[in-house]
Amino acid sequence: MARIAVIGAGMGAMAAAARLAVAGHRVAVYERTDTYGGALRRLERDGFAFDTGPGLLPLPAVYRDLFLKTGKEPLDACVDLVQVDPSSHHVFADGTRVSLPNASRAGVVSALQEALGPAAGQRWGDFLVRAREAWDRTRRPLLEEPLWPNWRVLADREPYPAVPHKKLLRTRTAGTLAEIGAWELRDPRLVSLLGSYALEHGLDPRSTPASAAVLPYMEHAFGTWYVRGGMRELARAVYERCVARRVEFHFGAEVTGVLEKDGRVAGVEFAEGRSPASGGSTAAEADHVVAGVTPAVLDRLTRGSRVRGDGEVPGRAGAASRLTVLLALRGGRPEGTPHRTVVHAEDREAELESLTGSPAGLPAHPTVTVLRPDDPALVPDGAHEAVTLTSVVPPGAGPGLDEHAQRMITAAERAVPGLRDRLIRHEVRTPADIAEATGAEGGAVPVPALAAADGRLLHPSNGTRVPGLFTVGGWSHPGGGLPHAGMSGALVAGLIVEGPEFRGSQ
């Protein structure tokens, strides 16, 4: 039985902790804040409750597998997991509206044909066939297996089978999402729809590789899910599963260093006065250390020693952050209201420029995602509604956020008629709030791993060059997002239990 210290209580870290405890190891989690869940937080006030992090769950199979492998009770016995249908409702700049059914490629194509015309629906359907091929080529190396030592194969090859585009006697194939939109989809509303899947993660479609076609494919193929009571309930269930497997949790325990001895990890040390140990000890011994932190924090914890091997992917600081506006409304949620509505920006180029640090500042008309859960647990009674708005902003954004929140509310009125007349109050959650909850500089949010693009969207491997030291969570392979974080926990547990020969789930 090995002693394992886990730094952080995010979703990936807890997923690793539960699996390692079931394998017979003694696991202790050290979390600098006073709670678990990382970005999965909840704000409660005057009978209203809001998710302040991710509001929906894609690929629930990742967490179903976690619960299957760590206990008798399945995930669906621990949380009330419901499929969202329609998966999303879209309001385009020209006023066109379309609802996309959940987990149905044929249904999505039919809905787009009805709303945008037969040709547009057919082009999207053909695109999804090509996106599936990209998914089949990258699913295992990017989600289910430890990062390949020869990761350059993933960086140099574009898995999306683009359609040749001929112009001025030249033949080209799409290398970015923007080129897929311009050359293969053509309809500006389809272009906006495709781009929204990248923008959701803070990615610019103009530079995001065509391999990101897997993002809409995953939603259409595997569906979108919600946990009743709010997504914080998923974090609660994973935490309770860890506790049931005798994982020790120490909150308010700030790790300040990873200890090494004889060339391998030996434990962790804590900030003065914040040690969870009795007897005044400022360190805890461990045979393995699992760090659920950003690469920058890992460098500080290891005092700048090289924990990454030569040729290792550098990782990225995060593509963007989020501004979240929580709305308490009088009046109940109308029957048939979509759970999620995406209100597309009127000027996409201006919005994309804002994410690159343009001096023009935040866009006047942002893309806004409106979440309106049908969940009595979130409101004081049926005569009220809790609504959450999110918009992508640059990491560390500070000045102008209050004004941007008002612009978001204005945009959301296209999805919630009479919104301002119903508004009781609103609260704003900024990148600084995300930074406080997750430790990510500027409140940056990690993106899922994607192939091609010279490895820019790959993440550092879970193993390091220091024996016994592993990384977990959105800042390591396979990247950001709830399913990716959960899979990172499975990969780290496999590497510790089975050793470097571990090759992922079969």
Short mmCIF file of C-alpha atoms in Angstrom, two decimals:
data_model
loop_
_atom_site.label_atom_id
_atom_site.label_comp_id
_atom_site.label_asym_id
_atom_site.label_seq_id
_atom_site.Cartn_x
_atom_site.Cartn_y
_atom_site.Cartn_z
CA MET A 1 0.00 0.00 0.00
CA ALA A 2 1.56 3.27 -1.14
CA ARG A 3 1.06 6.68 0.46
CA ILE A 4 -0.28 9.12 -2.11
CA ALA A 5 -0.58 12.88 -1.66
CA VAL A 6 -3.01 14.66 -4.01
CA ILE A 7 -2.64 18.43 -4.37
CA GLY A 8 -6.02 20.03 -4.99
CA ALA A 9 -9.59 18.75 -4.81
CA GLY A 10 -10.70 19.50 -8.37
CA MET A 11 -12.70 16.95 -10.35
CA GLY A 12 -9.68 15.30 -11.96
CA ALA A 13 -7.84 15.12 -8.65
CA MET A 14 -10.82 13.53 -6.88
CA ALA A 15 -11.33 11.08 -9.76
CA ALA A 16 -7.72 9.95 -9.36
CA ALA A 17 -8.04 9.79 -5.57
CA ALA A 18 -11.11 7.53 -5.65
CA ARG A 19 -9.56 5.12 -8.14
CA LEU A 20 -6.27 4.96 -6.25
CA ALA A 21 -8.03 4.33 -2.93
CA VAL A 22 -9.98 1.44 -4.45
CA ALA A 23 -6.67 0.01 -5.65
CA GLY A 24 -5.60 -0.23 -2.00
CA HIS A 25 -3.49 2.89 -1.58
CA ARG A 26 -3.63 5.37 1.29
CA VAL A 27 -4.70 8.65 -0.29
CA ALA A 28 -4.72 12.13 1.27
CA VAL A 29 -6.02 15.20 -0.59
CA TYR A 30 -4.68 18.65 0.34
CA GLU A 31 -6.85 21.55 -0.85
CA ARG A 32 -5.88 25.19 -0.27
CA THR A 33 -9.52 26.44 -0.24
CA ASP A 34 -12.31 25.40 2.11
CA THR A 35 -14.16 23.11 -0.29
CA TYR A 36 -13.89 20.57 -3.09
CA GLY A 37 -14.86 20.63 -6.77
CA GLY A 38 -12.50 23.15 -8.34
CA ALA A 39 -14.54 25.24 -10.76
CA LEU A 40 -17.77 23.41 -9.85
CA ARG A 41 -19.07 25.90 -7.29
CA ARG A 42 -22.54 27.05 -6.30
CA LEU A 43 -23.88 30.39 -5.08
CA GLU A 44 -27.00 30.34 -2.91
CA ARG A 45 -28.92 33.42 -1.81
CA ASP A 46 -32.53 34.14 -0.80
CA GLY A 47 -33.77 30.79 -2.06
CA PHE A 48 -31.97 31.03 -5.42
CA ALA A 49 -29.08 28.74 -6.35
CA PHE A 50 -26.68 29.08 -9.29
CA ASP A 51 -23.85 27.06 -10.77
CA THR A 52 -20.86 29.40 -11.08
CA GLY A 53 -18.80 26.93 -13.13
CA PRO A 54 -19.75 24.46 -15.87
CA GLY A 55 -23.52 24.18 -16.21
CA LEU A 56 -23.82 21.03 -18.32
CA LEU A 57 -22.08 17.66 -18.62
CA PRO A 58 -20.99 16.16 -21.95
CA LEU A 59 -19.80 12.54 -22.16
CA PRO A 60 -21.32 11.33 -18.86
CA ALA A 61 -19.83 7.89 -19.62
CA VAL A 62 -16.56 9.12 -18.08
CA TYR A 63 -18.18 9.59 -14.66
CA ARG A 64 -20.36 6.52 -15.01
CA ASP A 65 -17.14 4.54 -15.46
CA LEU A 66 -15.62 6.23 -12.39
CA PHE A 67 -18.55 5.18 -10.20
CA LEU A 68 -18.65 1.69 -11.71
CA LYS A 69 -14.97 1.16 -10.90
CA THR A 70 -15.08 2.62 -7.37
CA GLY A 71 -18.20 1.20 -5.73
CA LYS A 72 -21.49 -0.61 -5.89
CA GLU A 73 -23.73 2.41 -6.37
CA PRO A 74 -23.70 3.67 -10.00
CA LEU A 75 -23.59 7.36 -10.87
CA ASP A 76 -27.30 7.47 -11.63
CA ALA A 77 -28.07 6.27 -8.09
CA CYS A 78 -26.00 9.11 -6.62
CA VAL A 79 -27.22 12.03 -8.75
CA ASP A 80 -30.32 12.71 -10.81
CA LEU A 81 -28.77 12.89 -14.28
CA VAL A 82 -31.14 14.06 -17.02
CA GLN A 83 -30.68 14.50 -20.75
CA VAL A 84 -31.24 18.05 -21.98
CA ASP A 85 -33.58 18.21 -24.97
CA PRO A 86 -33.22 20.21 -27.11
CA SER A 87 -29.49 20.15 -26.62
CA SER A 88 -29.34 23.82 -27.56
CA HIS A 89 -31.40 26.59 -29.07
CA HIS A 90 -29.59 29.10 -31.30
CA VAL A 91 -30.53 32.70 -32.05
CA PHE A 92 -28.46 33.94 -34.98
CA ALA A 93 -27.56 37.53 -35.80
CA ASP A 94 -30.20 37.76 -38.54
CA GLY A 95 -32.94 36.59 -36.15
CA THR A 96 -33.09 33.01 -37.43
CA ARG A 97 -33.77 30.49 -34.67
CA VAL A 98 -33.22 26.76 -34.52
CA SER A 99 -33.44 24.13 -31.79
CA LEU A 100 -31.04 21.20 -32.10
CA PRO A 101 -32.24 17.90 -30.60
CA ASN A 102 -30.04 15.98 -28.19
CA ALA A 103 -27.84 13.08 -29.33
CA SER A 104 -29.39 12.80 -32.77
CA ARG A 105 -27.39 13.55 -35.90
CA ALA A 106 -30.43 12.93 -38.09
CA GLY A 107 -32.55 15.16 -35.86
CA VAL A 108 -29.99 17.97 -36.02
CA VAL A 109 -29.82 17.76 -39.81
CA SER A 110 -33.61 17.79 -40.05
CA ALA A 111 -33.89 20.82 -37.75
CA LEU A 112 -31.30 22.75 -39.76
CA GLN A 113 -32.97 21.85 -43.04
CA GLU A 114 -36.26 23.22 -41.74
CA ALA A 115 -34.75 26.41 -40.33
CA LEU A 116 -32.00 27.20 -42.83
CA GLY A 117 -32.99 25.29 -45.94
CA PRO A 118 -32.30 21.81 -47.37
CA ALA A 119 -28.86 22.67 -48.73
CA ALA A 120 -27.60 24.04 -45.42
CA GLY A 121 -28.88 21.04 -43.48
CA GLN A 122 -27.24 18.64 -45.93
CA ARG A 123 -23.91 20.44 -45.73
CA TRP A 124 -23.95 20.22 -41.92
CA GLY A 125 -24.80 16.53 -42.13
CA ASP A 126 -21.91 15.90 -44.52
CA PHE A 127 -19.63 17.86 -42.19
CA LEU A 128 -20.64 15.66 -39.24
CA VAL A 129 -19.67 12.55 -41.22
CA ARG A 130 -16.18 14.00 -41.69
CA ALA A 131 -16.10 15.12 -38.04
CA ARG A 132 -16.86 11.55 -36.97
CA GLU A 133 -13.83 10.36 -38.92
CA ALA A 134 -11.67 12.90 -37.05
CA TRP A 135 -13.17 11.65 -33.77
CA ASP A 136 -12.45 8.01 -34.62
CA ARG A 137 -8.84 8.88 -35.44
CA THR A 138 -8.17 10.86 -32.26
CA ARG A 139 -10.49 9.51 -29.55
CA ARG A 140 -8.07 7.05 -27.98
CA PRO A 141 -4.81 9.05 -28.12
CA LEU A 142 -6.47 12.29 -27.03
CA LEU A 143 -8.89 11.00 -24.39
CA GLU A 144 -8.33 7.40 -23.35
CA GLU A 145 -4.56 6.87 -23.44
CA PRO A 146 -1.55 8.52 -21.80
CA LEU A 147 0.07 11.04 -24.11
CA TRP A 148 2.22 9.25 -26.66
CA PRO A 149 5.99 9.74 -26.32
CA ASN A 150 5.95 10.48 -30.05
CA TRP A 151 3.25 13.11 -29.58
CA ARG A 152 4.54 14.98 -32.66
CA VAL A 153 2.51 12.52 -34.72
CA LEU A 154 -0.61 14.08 -33.19
CA ALA A 155 0.77 17.60 -33.62
CA ASP A 156 1.80 17.33 -37.27
CA ARG A 157 -1.13 15.43 -38.75
CA GLU A 158 -4.55 16.97 -39.30
CA PRO A 159 -7.13 14.18 -38.75
CA TYR A 160 -10.07 16.05 -40.27
CA PRO A 161 -10.66 14.81 -43.86
CA ALA A 162 -11.29 18.20 -45.45
CA VAL A 163 -12.99 18.54 -48.81
CA PRO A 164 -10.63 19.91 -51.50
CA HIS A 165 -11.37 23.54 -52.34
CA LYS A 166 -10.45 24.84 -55.78
CA LYS A 167 -9.82 28.51 -56.48
CA LEU A 168 -7.69 30.20 -59.11
CA LEU A 169 -6.25 26.90 -60.33
CA ARG A 170 -5.15 26.04 -56.77
CA THR A 171 -6.50 23.21 -54.65
CA ARG A 172 -6.51 23.64 -50.88
CA THR A 173 -8.04 21.85 -47.92
CA ALA A 174 -9.37 23.42 -44.74
CA GLY A 175 -6.84 23.63 -41.94
CA THR A 176 -8.92 25.69 -39.51
CA LEU A 177 -12.55 25.81 -38.39
CA ALA A 178 -12.96 29.14 -40.16
CA GLU A 179 -11.86 27.55 -43.44
CA ILE A 180 -14.28 24.65 -42.94
CA GLY A 181 -17.02 27.21 -42.49
CA ALA A 182 -16.08 29.29 -45.52
CA TRP A 183 -15.34 26.43 -47.93
CA GLU A 184 -17.57 23.57 -46.80
CA LEU A 185 -20.54 25.08 -44.92
CA ARG A 186 -20.79 28.49 -46.64
CA ASP A 187 -24.03 29.59 -44.95
CA PRO A 188 -23.09 32.39 -42.48
CA ARG A 189 -25.40 30.90 -39.85
CA LEU A 190 -23.69 27.52 -40.11
CA VAL A 191 -20.35 29.31 -39.93
CA SER A 192 -21.51 30.99 -36.72
CA LEU A 193 -22.84 27.69 -35.36
CA LEU A 194 -19.53 25.92 -35.98
CA GLY A 195 -17.54 28.80 -34.55
CA SER A 196 -19.60 28.79 -31.36
CA TYR A 197 -18.24 25.36 -30.41
CA ALA A 198 -14.71 26.79 -30.47
CA LEU A 199 -15.68 30.10 -28.87
CA GLU A 200 -17.29 28.23 -25.97
CA HIS A 201 -13.75 27.15 -25.02
CA GLY A 202 -12.26 30.57 -25.72
CA LEU A 203 -10.76 29.47 -29.05
CA ASP A 204 -10.62 31.64 -32.16
CA PRO A 205 -12.04 29.67 -35.14
CA ARG A 206 -9.63 31.52 -37.42
CA SER A 207 -6.66 29.78 -35.81
CA THR A 208 -8.29 26.71 -34.26
CA PRO A 209 -7.36 23.55 -36.20
CA ALA A 210 -9.93 21.70 -38.27
CA SER A 211 -9.59 18.82 -35.78
CA ALA A 212 -11.85 20.84 -33.47
CA ALA A 213 -14.69 19.48 -35.61
CA VAL A 214 -14.82 16.78 -32.93
CA LEU A 215 -16.41 19.31 -30.52
CA PRO A 216 -19.80 19.56 -32.26
CA TYR A 217 -19.59 15.87 -33.14
CA MET A 218 -19.27 14.91 -29.46
CA GLU A 219 -22.35 16.94 -28.56
CA HIS A 220 -24.47 15.58 -31.38
CA ALA A 221 -23.32 11.98 -30.86
CA PHE A 222 -23.25 11.64 -27.08
CA GLY A 223 -25.64 14.30 -25.91
CA THR A 224 -25.71 16.96 -23.23
CA TRP A 225 -26.72 16.24 -19.64
CA TYR A 226 -27.69 18.14 -16.50
CA VAL A 227 -27.61 17.14 -12.84
CA ARG A 228 -30.72 18.15 -10.92
CA GLY A 229 -29.89 20.42 -8.04
CA GLY A 230 -27.11 21.94 -10.12
CA MET A 231 -23.81 20.65 -11.42
CA ARG A 232 -22.29 21.12 -7.98
CA GLU A 233 -24.16 17.91 -7.12
CA LEU A 234 -21.77 16.00 -9.38
CA ALA A 235 -18.82 17.32 -7.36
CA ARG A 236 -20.64 16.38 -4.15
CA ALA A 237 -21.20 12.83 -5.40
CA VAL A 238 -17.54 12.37 -6.40
CA TYR A 239 -16.38 13.79 -3.05
CA GLU A 240 -18.68 11.43 -1.13
CA ARG A 241 -17.44 8.49 -3.19
CA CYS A 242 -13.87 9.44 -2.22
CA VAL A 243 -14.82 9.64 1.45
CA ALA A 244 -16.57 6.26 1.23
CA ARG A 245 -13.32 4.82 -0.13
CA ARG A 246 -11.48 6.32 2.90
CA VAL A 247 -9.73 9.14 1.08
CA GLU A 248 -8.59 11.75 3.62
CA PHE A 249 -9.41 15.38 2.84
CA HIS A 250 -7.57 18.33 4.37
CA PHE A 251 -9.08 21.71 3.49
CA GLY A 252 -7.26 24.98 4.06
CA ALA A 253 -4.02 23.04 3.55
CA GLU A 254 -1.87 25.04 1.15
CA VAL A 255 0.94 22.99 -0.38
CA THR A 256 4.02 25.11 -1.00
CA GLY A 257 6.47 22.50 -2.22
CA VAL A 258 6.99 18.98 -3.52
CA LEU A 259 9.73 17.19 -1.60
CA GLU A 260 12.31 15.00 -3.32
CA LYS A 261 14.76 12.46 -1.92
CA ASP A 262 17.22 10.24 -3.76
CA GLY A 263 15.89 11.38 -7.13
CA ARG A 264 12.16 10.78 -6.58
CA VAL A 265 9.27 12.44 -4.75
CA ALA A 266 9.14 12.04 -1.00
CA GLY A 267 6.11 14.11 -0.02
CA VAL A 268 4.72 17.64 0.19
CA GLU A 269 5.27 20.61 2.46
CA PHE A 270 2.80 23.26 3.57
CA ALA A 271 2.53 26.96 4.14
CA GLU A 272 3.44 28.05 7.64
CA GLY A 273 0.46 27.73 9.92
CA ARG A 274 -1.57 25.82 7.32
CA SER A 275 -0.33 22.29 7.92
CA PRO A 276 -2.99 19.58 8.32
CA ALA A 277 -0.63 17.43 10.35
CA SER A 278 -0.57 17.24 14.12
CA GLY A 279 2.50 17.85 16.23
CA GLY A 280 3.56 20.94 14.32
CA SER A 281 4.90 19.09 11.26
CA THR A 282 5.10 21.20 8.10
CA ALA A 283 5.32 18.26 5.70
CA ALA A 284 3.65 14.97 4.81
CA GLU A 285 5.54 12.00 3.46
CA ALA A 286 4.30 10.29 0.30
CA ASP A 287 5.44 7.64 -2.15
CA HIS A 288 3.59 9.37 -5.01
CA VAL A 289 2.37 12.93 -5.47
CA VAL A 290 -0.50 13.79 -7.81
CA ALA A 291 -0.64 17.51 -8.59
CA GLY A 292 -3.90 19.00 -9.82
CA VAL A 293 -2.40 22.42 -10.52
CA THR A 294 -1.39 24.61 -13.45
CA PRO A 295 2.07 24.20 -15.03
CA ALA A 296 3.13 27.54 -13.51
CA VAL A 297 2.13 26.43 -10.02
CA LEU A 298 3.86 23.08 -10.55
CA ASP A 299 7.07 24.97 -11.37
CA ARG A 300 6.79 26.87 -8.10
CA LEU A 301 6.07 23.72 -6.10
CA THR A 302 9.14 22.02 -7.56
CA ARG A 303 11.22 25.19 -7.15
CA GLY A 304 11.84 25.48 -10.85
CA SER A 305 13.41 22.05 -11.27
CA ARG A 306 12.79 20.47 -14.65
CA VAL A 307 9.88 18.09 -14.14
CA ARG A 308 9.14 17.83 -17.86
CA GLY A 309 11.22 15.74 -20.21
CA ASP A 310 13.03 17.10 -23.24
CA GLY A 311 10.64 17.44 -26.15
CA GLU A 312 7.59 17.50 -23.88
CA VAL A 313 4.65 19.57 -25.10
CA PRO A 314 4.80 22.95 -23.36
CA GLY A 315 1.09 23.16 -22.55
CA ARG A 316 -0.80 26.43 -22.72
CA ALA A 317 -1.80 29.05 -20.20
CA GLY A 318 -5.50 28.80 -21.12
CA ALA A 319 -7.29 30.28 -24.08
CA ALA A 320 -9.67 32.60 -22.26
CA SER A 321 -11.72 33.16 -19.15
CA ARG A 322 -15.43 33.56 -18.47
CA LEU A 323 -17.74 36.29 -17.26
CA THR A 324 -20.83 34.86 -15.59
CA VAL A 325 -23.96 36.82 -14.73
CA LEU A 326 -26.45 35.26 -12.31
CA LEU A 327 -30.03 36.50 -12.67
CA ALA A 328 -32.80 36.17 -10.08
CA LEU A 329 -36.10 36.69 -11.91
CA ARG A 330 -39.69 37.10 -10.81
CA GLY A 331 -42.12 34.95 -12.76
CA GLY A 332 -41.82 31.22 -13.39
CA ARG A 333 -39.99 29.48 -16.22
CA PRO A 334 -42.43 29.09 -19.17
CA GLU A 335 -43.16 25.51 -20.15
CA GLY A 336 -41.12 24.36 -23.14
CA THR A 337 -38.29 26.82 -22.54
CA PRO A 338 -34.95 25.49 -23.85
CA HIS A 339 -32.43 24.73 -21.14
CA ARG A 340 -29.59 26.29 -23.15
CA THR A 341 -29.81 29.11 -25.69
CA VAL A 342 -26.83 30.54 -27.55
CA VAL A 343 -27.37 34.14 -28.65
CA HIS A 344 -24.84 34.72 -31.42
CA ALA A 345 -22.87 37.94 -31.74
CA GLU A 346 -23.91 40.49 -34.32
CA ASP A 347 -20.29 41.15 -35.25
CA ARG A 348 -18.23 37.94 -34.96
CA GLU A 349 -14.99 39.50 -36.13
CA ALA A 350 -15.11 42.20 -33.45
CA GLU A 351 -15.76 39.58 -30.79
CA LEU A 352 -12.87 37.40 -31.95
CA GLU A 353 -10.52 40.38 -32.04
CA SER A 354 -11.38 41.10 -28.41
CA LEU A 355 -10.06 37.68 -27.39
CA THR A 356 -6.67 38.40 -28.96
CA GLY A 357 -6.06 41.43 -26.77
CA SER A 358 -7.31 43.98 -29.26
CA PRO A 359 -7.17 47.54 -27.87
CA ALA A 360 -10.80 47.89 -28.92
CA GLY A 361 -11.72 46.12 -25.68
CA LEU A 362 -14.66 43.85 -24.99
CA PRO A 363 -17.20 43.52 -27.84
CA ALA A 364 -20.34 45.63 -27.93
CA HIS A 365 -22.45 42.59 -28.90
CA PRO A 366 -21.02 39.41 -27.36
CA THR A 367 -22.06 35.82 -27.91
CA VAL A 368 -23.96 34.85 -24.76
CA THR A 369 -24.98 31.41 -23.52
CA VAL A 370 -28.22 31.49 -21.55
CA LEU A 371 -28.94 28.59 -19.16
CA ARG A 372 -32.52 28.24 -17.88
CA PRO A 373 -32.72 24.93 -15.97
CA ASP A 374 -36.10 23.37 -15.26
CA ASP A 375 -35.12 22.67 -11.67
CA PRO A 376 -37.28 23.55 -8.62
CA ALA A 377 -34.21 23.12 -6.37
CA LEU A 378 -32.74 26.36 -7.76
CA VAL A 379 -35.60 28.75 -6.97
CA PRO A 380 -37.61 29.72 -3.89
CA ASP A 381 -40.87 28.67 -5.56
CA GLY A 382 -42.56 28.25 -8.93
CA ALA A 383 -43.11 32.00 -9.23
CA HIS A 384 -39.38 32.65 -9.78
CA GLU A 385 -36.64 31.64 -12.19
CA ALA A 386 -32.84 31.34 -11.88
CA VAL A 387 -30.96 32.16 -15.11
CA THR A 388 -27.22 32.04 -15.77
CA LEU A 389 -25.45 33.97 -18.55
CA THR A 390 -21.88 33.30 -19.66
CA SER A 391 -19.59 35.04 -22.11
CA VAL A 392 -15.95 34.50 -23.02
CA VAL A 393 -13.50 37.23 -21.99
CA PRO A 394 -9.70 37.45 -22.02
CA PRO A 395 -7.85 36.06 -18.98
CA GLY A 396 -7.37 38.63 -16.27
CA ALA A 397 -10.03 40.95 -17.74
CA GLY A 398 -10.98 43.54 -15.14
CA PRO A 399 -11.93 47.03 -16.33
CA GLY A 400 -15.25 47.26 -18.10
CA LEU A 401 -16.70 43.99 -16.81
CA ASP A 402 -19.75 45.64 -15.21
CA GLU A 403 -20.59 47.31 -18.52
CA HIS A 404 -20.00 44.02 -20.33
CA ALA A 405 -22.40 42.28 -17.94
CA GLN A 406 -25.07 44.80 -18.91
CA ARG A 407 -24.39 44.08 -22.60
CA MET A 408 -24.79 40.39 -21.84
CA ILE A 409 -28.17 41.04 -20.22
CA THR A 410 -29.24 43.05 -23.28
CA ALA A 411 -28.21 40.19 -25.58
CA ALA A 412 -30.02 37.68 -23.37
CA GLU A 413 -33.28 39.58 -23.86
CA ARG A 414 -33.39 37.97 -27.30
CA ALA A 415 -33.76 34.64 -25.49
CA VAL A 416 -35.72 35.81 -22.41
CA PRO A 417 -38.41 38.31 -23.46
CA GLY A 418 -39.08 40.96 -20.83
CA LEU A 419 -35.96 39.98 -18.92
CA ARG A 420 -35.21 43.41 -17.44
CA ASP A 421 -38.80 43.85 -16.27
CA ARG A 422 -38.56 40.52 -14.45
CA LEU A 423 -35.13 41.13 -12.95
CA ILE A 424 -34.95 41.16 -9.15
CA ARG A 425 -31.17 41.37 -9.00
CA HIS A 426 -28.04 40.16 -10.72
CA GLU A 427 -24.57 39.15 -9.55
CA VAL A 428 -21.39 39.03 -11.60
CA ARG A 429 -18.67 36.37 -11.33
CA THR A 430 -15.42 37.55 -12.88
CA PRO A 431 -12.12 35.96 -13.96
CA ALA A 432 -10.79 36.94 -10.53
CA ASP A 433 -13.44 34.72 -8.93
CA ILE A 434 -12.40 31.82 -11.16
CA ALA A 435 -8.77 32.41 -10.20
CA GLU A 436 -9.69 32.29 -6.51
CA ALA A 437 -11.61 29.02 -6.93
CA THR A 438 -9.15 27.20 -9.21
CA GLY A 439 -5.77 28.86 -8.74
CA ALA A 440 -5.46 29.53 -12.48
CA GLU A 441 -3.70 32.80 -13.25
CA GLY A 442 -6.13 35.37 -14.60
CA GLY A 443 -9.00 32.92 -14.22
CA ALA A 444 -7.91 31.15 -17.40
CA VAL A 445 -9.94 28.09 -18.35
CA PRO A 446 -8.07 25.16 -19.99
CA VAL A 447 -9.24 23.80 -23.32
CA PRO A 448 -9.68 20.16 -24.39
CA ALA A 449 -6.72 18.58 -26.14
CA LEU A 450 -6.91 18.79 -29.93
CA ALA A 451 -4.70 17.35 -32.64
CA ALA A 452 -2.69 19.25 -35.29
CA ALA A 453 -1.81 22.96 -34.89
CA ASP A 454 1.83 22.01 -34.21
CA GLY A 455 0.84 20.75 -30.76
CA ARG A 456 -0.45 24.11 -29.47
CA LEU A 457 -3.61 22.43 -28.14
CA LEU A 458 -1.96 19.41 -26.61
CA HIS A 459 -1.25 19.37 -22.89
CA PRO A 460 1.71 18.09 -20.87
CA SER A 461 1.69 14.36 -20.17
CA ASN A 462 0.44 13.09 -16.81
CA GLY A 463 3.84 11.63 -15.94
CA THR A 464 6.89 13.79 -15.28
CA ARG A 465 10.62 13.19 -15.33
CA VAL A 466 10.59 13.10 -11.51
CA PRO A 467 9.71 9.52 -10.49
CA GLY A 468 6.53 9.41 -8.45
CA LEU A 469 5.27 12.86 -9.52
CA PHE A 470 2.15 13.01 -11.73
CA THR A 471 -0.18 15.75 -12.93
CA VAL A 472 -3.95 15.60 -13.19
CA GLY A 473 -6.83 17.86 -14.19
CA GLY A 474 -7.50 20.29 -17.01
CA TRP A 475 -3.94 21.62 -17.19
CA SER A 476 -2.49 18.24 -18.15
CA HIS A 477 -3.40 15.60 -20.72
CA PRO A 478 -6.16 15.33 -22.00
CA GLY A 479 -7.03 18.93 -21.18
CA GLY A 480 -9.97 20.97 -19.95
CA GLY A 481 -13.65 20.15 -19.59
CA LEU A 482 -15.46 17.89 -17.13
CA PRO A 483 -15.09 14.63 -19.09
CA HIS A 484 -11.43 15.34 -19.85
CA ALA A 485 -10.72 16.07 -16.19
CA GLY A 486 -12.36 12.81 -15.18
CA MET A 487 -10.37 10.89 -17.74
CA SER A 488 -7.12 12.48 -16.53
CA GLY A 489 -7.87 10.92 -13.14
CA ALA A 490 -8.29 7.51 -14.75
CA LEU A 491 -5.00 7.90 -16.64
CA VAL A 492 -3.01 8.91 -13.57
CA ALA A 493 -4.48 6.08 -11.51
CA GLY A 494 -3.57 3.64 -14.27
CA LEU A 495 0.00 4.92 -14.49
CA ILE A 496 0.50 4.59 -10.73
CA VAL A 497 -1.19 1.20 -10.35
CA GLU A 498 0.10 -0.47 -13.51
CA GLY A 499 3.23 1.53 -14.16
CA PRO A 500 4.52 3.25 -17.31
CA GLU A 501 3.35 0.34 -19.47
CA PHE A 502 -0.28 1.38 -18.85
CA ARG A 503 -1.97 2.16 -22.16
CA GLY A 504 -5.43 3.28 -21.11
CA SER A 505 -8.87 1.71 -20.90
CA GLN A 506 -9.78 -0.99 -23.35
#
